[in-house]
PDB file of C-alpha atoms in Angstrom:
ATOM      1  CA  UNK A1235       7.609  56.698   6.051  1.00  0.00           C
ATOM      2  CA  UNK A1236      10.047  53.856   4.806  1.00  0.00           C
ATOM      3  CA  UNK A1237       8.124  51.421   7.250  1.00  0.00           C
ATOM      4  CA  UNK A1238       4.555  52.512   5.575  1.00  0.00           C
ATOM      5  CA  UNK A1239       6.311  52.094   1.955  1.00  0.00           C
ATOM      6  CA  UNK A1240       7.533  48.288   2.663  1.00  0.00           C
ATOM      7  CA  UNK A1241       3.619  47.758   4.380  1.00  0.00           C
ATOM      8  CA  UNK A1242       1.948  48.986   0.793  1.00  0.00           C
ATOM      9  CA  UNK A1243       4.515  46.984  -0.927  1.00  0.00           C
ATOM     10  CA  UNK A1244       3.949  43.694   1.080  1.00  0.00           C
ATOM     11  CA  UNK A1245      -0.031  44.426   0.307  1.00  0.00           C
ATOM     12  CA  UNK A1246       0.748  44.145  -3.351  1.00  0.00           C
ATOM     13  CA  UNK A1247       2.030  40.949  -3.221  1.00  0.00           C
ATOM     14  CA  UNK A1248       0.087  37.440  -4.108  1.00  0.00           C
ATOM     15  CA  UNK A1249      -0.730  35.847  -0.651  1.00  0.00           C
ATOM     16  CA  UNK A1250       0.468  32.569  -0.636  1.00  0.00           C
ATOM     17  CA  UNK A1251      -2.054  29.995  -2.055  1.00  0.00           C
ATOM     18  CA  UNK A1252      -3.202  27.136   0.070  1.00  0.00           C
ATOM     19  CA  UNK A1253      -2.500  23.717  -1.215  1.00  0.00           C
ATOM     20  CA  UNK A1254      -4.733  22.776  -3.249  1.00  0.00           C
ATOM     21  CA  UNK A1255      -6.250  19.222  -3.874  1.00  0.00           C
ATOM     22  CA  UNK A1256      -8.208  17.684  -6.665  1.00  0.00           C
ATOM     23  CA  UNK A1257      -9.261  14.821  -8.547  1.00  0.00           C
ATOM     24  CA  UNK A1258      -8.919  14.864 -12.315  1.00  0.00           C
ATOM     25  CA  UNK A1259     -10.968  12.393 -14.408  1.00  0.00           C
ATOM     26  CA  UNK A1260      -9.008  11.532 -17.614  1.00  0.00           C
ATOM     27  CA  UNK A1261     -12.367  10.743 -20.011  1.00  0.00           C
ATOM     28  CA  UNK A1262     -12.748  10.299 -23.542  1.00  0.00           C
ATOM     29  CA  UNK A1263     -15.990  10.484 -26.054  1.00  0.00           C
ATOM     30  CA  UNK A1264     -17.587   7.527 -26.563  1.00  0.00           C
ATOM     31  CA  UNK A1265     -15.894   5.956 -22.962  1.00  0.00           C
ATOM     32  CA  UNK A1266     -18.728   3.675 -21.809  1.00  0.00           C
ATOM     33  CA  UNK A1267     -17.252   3.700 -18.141  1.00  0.00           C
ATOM     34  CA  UNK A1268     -16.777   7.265 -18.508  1.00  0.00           C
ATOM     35  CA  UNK A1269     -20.488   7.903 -18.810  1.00  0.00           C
ATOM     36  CA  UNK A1270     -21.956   5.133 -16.549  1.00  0.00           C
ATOM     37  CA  UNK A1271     -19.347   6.864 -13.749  1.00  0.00           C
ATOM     38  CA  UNK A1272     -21.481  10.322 -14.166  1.00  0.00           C
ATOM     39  CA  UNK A1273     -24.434   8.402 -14.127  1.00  0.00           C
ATOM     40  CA  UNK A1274     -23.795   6.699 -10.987  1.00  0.00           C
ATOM     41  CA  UNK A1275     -21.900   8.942  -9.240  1.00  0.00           C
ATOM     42  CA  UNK A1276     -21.467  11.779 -10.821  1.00  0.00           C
ATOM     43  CA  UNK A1277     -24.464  13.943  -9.132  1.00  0.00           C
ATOM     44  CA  UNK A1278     -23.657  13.029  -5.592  1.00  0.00           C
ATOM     45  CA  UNK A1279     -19.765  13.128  -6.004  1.00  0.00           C
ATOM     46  CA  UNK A1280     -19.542  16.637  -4.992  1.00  0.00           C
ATOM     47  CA  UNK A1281     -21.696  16.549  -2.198  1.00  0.00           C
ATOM     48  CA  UNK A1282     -19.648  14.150  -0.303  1.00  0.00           C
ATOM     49  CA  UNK A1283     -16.643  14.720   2.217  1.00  0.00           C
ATOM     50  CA  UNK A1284     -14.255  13.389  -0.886  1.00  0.00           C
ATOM     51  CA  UNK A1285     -15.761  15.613  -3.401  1.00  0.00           C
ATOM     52  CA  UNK A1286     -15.594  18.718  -1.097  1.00  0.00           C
ATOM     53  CA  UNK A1287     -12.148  17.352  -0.395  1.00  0.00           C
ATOM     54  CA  UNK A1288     -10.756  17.072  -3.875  1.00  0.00           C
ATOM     55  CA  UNK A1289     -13.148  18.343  -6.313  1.00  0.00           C
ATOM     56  CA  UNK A1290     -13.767  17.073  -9.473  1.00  0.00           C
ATOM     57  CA  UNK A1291     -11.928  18.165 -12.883  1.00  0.00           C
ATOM     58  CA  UNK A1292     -12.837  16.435 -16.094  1.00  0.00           C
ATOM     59  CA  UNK A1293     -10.514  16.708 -18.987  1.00  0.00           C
ATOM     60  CA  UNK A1294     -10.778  15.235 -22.311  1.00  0.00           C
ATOM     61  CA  UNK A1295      -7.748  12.442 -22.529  1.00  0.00           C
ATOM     62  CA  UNK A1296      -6.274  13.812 -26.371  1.00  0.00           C
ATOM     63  CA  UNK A1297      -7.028  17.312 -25.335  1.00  0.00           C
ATOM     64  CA  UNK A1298      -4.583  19.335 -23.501  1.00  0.00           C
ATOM     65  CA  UNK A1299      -2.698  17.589 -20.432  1.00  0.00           C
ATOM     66  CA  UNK A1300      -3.878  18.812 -17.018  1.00  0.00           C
ATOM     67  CA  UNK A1301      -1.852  21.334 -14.794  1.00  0.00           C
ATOM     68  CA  UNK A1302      -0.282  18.300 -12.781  1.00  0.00           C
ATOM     69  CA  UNK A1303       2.722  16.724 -12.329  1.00  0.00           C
ATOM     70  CA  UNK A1304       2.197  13.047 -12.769  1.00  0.00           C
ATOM     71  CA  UNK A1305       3.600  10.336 -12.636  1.00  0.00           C
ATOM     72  CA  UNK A1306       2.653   8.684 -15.555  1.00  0.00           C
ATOM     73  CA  UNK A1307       0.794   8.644 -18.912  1.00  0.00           C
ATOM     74  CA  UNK A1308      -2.991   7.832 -18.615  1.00  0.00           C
ATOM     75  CA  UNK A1309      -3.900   4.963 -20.958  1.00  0.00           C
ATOM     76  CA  UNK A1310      -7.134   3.901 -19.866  1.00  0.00           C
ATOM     77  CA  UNK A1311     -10.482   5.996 -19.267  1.00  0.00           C
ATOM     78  CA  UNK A1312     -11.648   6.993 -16.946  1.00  0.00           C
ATOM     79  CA  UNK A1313      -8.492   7.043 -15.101  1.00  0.00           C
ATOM     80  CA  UNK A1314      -9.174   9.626 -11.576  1.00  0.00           C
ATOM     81  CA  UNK A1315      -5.972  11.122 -10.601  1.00  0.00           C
ATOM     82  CA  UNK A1316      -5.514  12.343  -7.013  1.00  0.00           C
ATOM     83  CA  UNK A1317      -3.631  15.455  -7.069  1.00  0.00           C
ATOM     84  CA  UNK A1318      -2.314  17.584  -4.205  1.00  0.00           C
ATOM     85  CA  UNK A1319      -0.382  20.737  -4.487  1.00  0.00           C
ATOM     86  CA  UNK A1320      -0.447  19.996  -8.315  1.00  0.00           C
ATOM     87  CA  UNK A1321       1.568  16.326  -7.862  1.00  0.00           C
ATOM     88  CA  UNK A1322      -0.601  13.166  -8.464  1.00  0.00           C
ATOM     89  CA  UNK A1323      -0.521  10.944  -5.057  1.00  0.00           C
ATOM     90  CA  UNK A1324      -2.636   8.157  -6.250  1.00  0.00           C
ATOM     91  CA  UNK A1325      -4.976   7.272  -9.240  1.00  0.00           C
ATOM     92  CA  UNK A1326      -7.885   4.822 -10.349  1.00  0.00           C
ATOM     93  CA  UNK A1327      -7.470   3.337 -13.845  1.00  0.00           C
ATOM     94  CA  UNK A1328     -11.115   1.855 -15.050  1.00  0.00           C
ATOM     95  CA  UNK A1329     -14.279   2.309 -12.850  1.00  0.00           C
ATOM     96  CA  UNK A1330     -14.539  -1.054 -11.222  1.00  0.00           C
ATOM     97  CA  UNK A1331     -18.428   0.262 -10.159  1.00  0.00           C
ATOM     98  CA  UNK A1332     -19.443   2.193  -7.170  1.00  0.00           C
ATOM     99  CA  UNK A1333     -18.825   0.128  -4.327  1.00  0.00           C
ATOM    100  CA  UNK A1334     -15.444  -0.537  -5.431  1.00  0.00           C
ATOM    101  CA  UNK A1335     -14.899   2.925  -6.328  1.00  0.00           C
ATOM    102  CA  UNK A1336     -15.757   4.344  -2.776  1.00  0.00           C
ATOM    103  CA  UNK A1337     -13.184   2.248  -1.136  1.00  0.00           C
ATOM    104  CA  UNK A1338     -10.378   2.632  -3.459  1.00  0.00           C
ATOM    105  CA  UNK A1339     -10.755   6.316  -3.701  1.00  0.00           C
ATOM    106  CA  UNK A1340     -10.714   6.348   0.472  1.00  0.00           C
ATOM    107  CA  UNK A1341      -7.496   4.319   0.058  1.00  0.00           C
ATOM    108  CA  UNK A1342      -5.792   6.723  -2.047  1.00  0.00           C
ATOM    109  CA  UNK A1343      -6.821   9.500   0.672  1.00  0.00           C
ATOM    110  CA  UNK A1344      -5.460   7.697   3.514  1.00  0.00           C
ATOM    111  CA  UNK A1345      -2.275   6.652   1.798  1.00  0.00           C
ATOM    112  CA  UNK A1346      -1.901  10.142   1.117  1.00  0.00           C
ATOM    113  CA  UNK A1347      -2.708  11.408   4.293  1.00  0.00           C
ATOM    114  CA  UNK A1348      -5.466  13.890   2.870  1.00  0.00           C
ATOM    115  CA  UNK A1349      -7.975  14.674   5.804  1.00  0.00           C
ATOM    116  CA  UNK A1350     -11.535  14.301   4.397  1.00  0.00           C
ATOM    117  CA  UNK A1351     -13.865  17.566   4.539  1.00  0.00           C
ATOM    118  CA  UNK A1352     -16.989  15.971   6.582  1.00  0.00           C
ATOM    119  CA  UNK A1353     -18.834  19.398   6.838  1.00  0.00           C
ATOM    120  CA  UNK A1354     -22.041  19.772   5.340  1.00  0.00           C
TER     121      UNK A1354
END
């Protein structure tokens, strides 16, 4: 009986969430980059390995901060913030355009050590 009691109890309990890894995009209204970013990338972002990797969460810069720890202020938009298991490991200030974007977001992955999701 005490054995089944401590099973139902351990049932009740949150199982542990897996780490969890995303990339915020600090944005503002009116942020030219901000917009030519969704333009350019921001339909096929979350159909590539990085996007199902770390998905994509916008928040508005003077809105509330983002459920992060990190290291710094943002003082530039679009600023993309690596996060994994809610502490930044790398960010992006400015969008220096998409090829340059690509390769410095990989770099922030590897540096990281944040295996890429290549499943379709």
């Amino acid at each position: 009986m005490r054995r089944l009691l401590i099973s139902g109890l351990l049932a009740l309990l949150p199982a542990a969430a897996p780490a969890e890894t995303v990339l915020l995009m600090a944005e503002k209204s009116g942020c030219y980059w901000c917009a030519k970013w969704h333009q350019e990338l921001g339909g096929i972002y979350p159909k590539t390995p990085e996007g199902r990797t770390a998905p994509l969460l916008r928040y508005e810069l003077h809105a509330a901060s983002p459920d992060a720890d990190l290291a710094r202020t943002v003082q530039y938009t679009p600023t993309f913030i690596l996060v994994d298991d809610g502490q930044e490991v790398g960010r992006i200030e400015g969008y220096p355009g998409e090829d340059f974007f690509w390769g410095m977001l990989t770099s922030l992955f590897l540096r990281a050590e944040i295996s890429l999701d290549h499943a379709s």
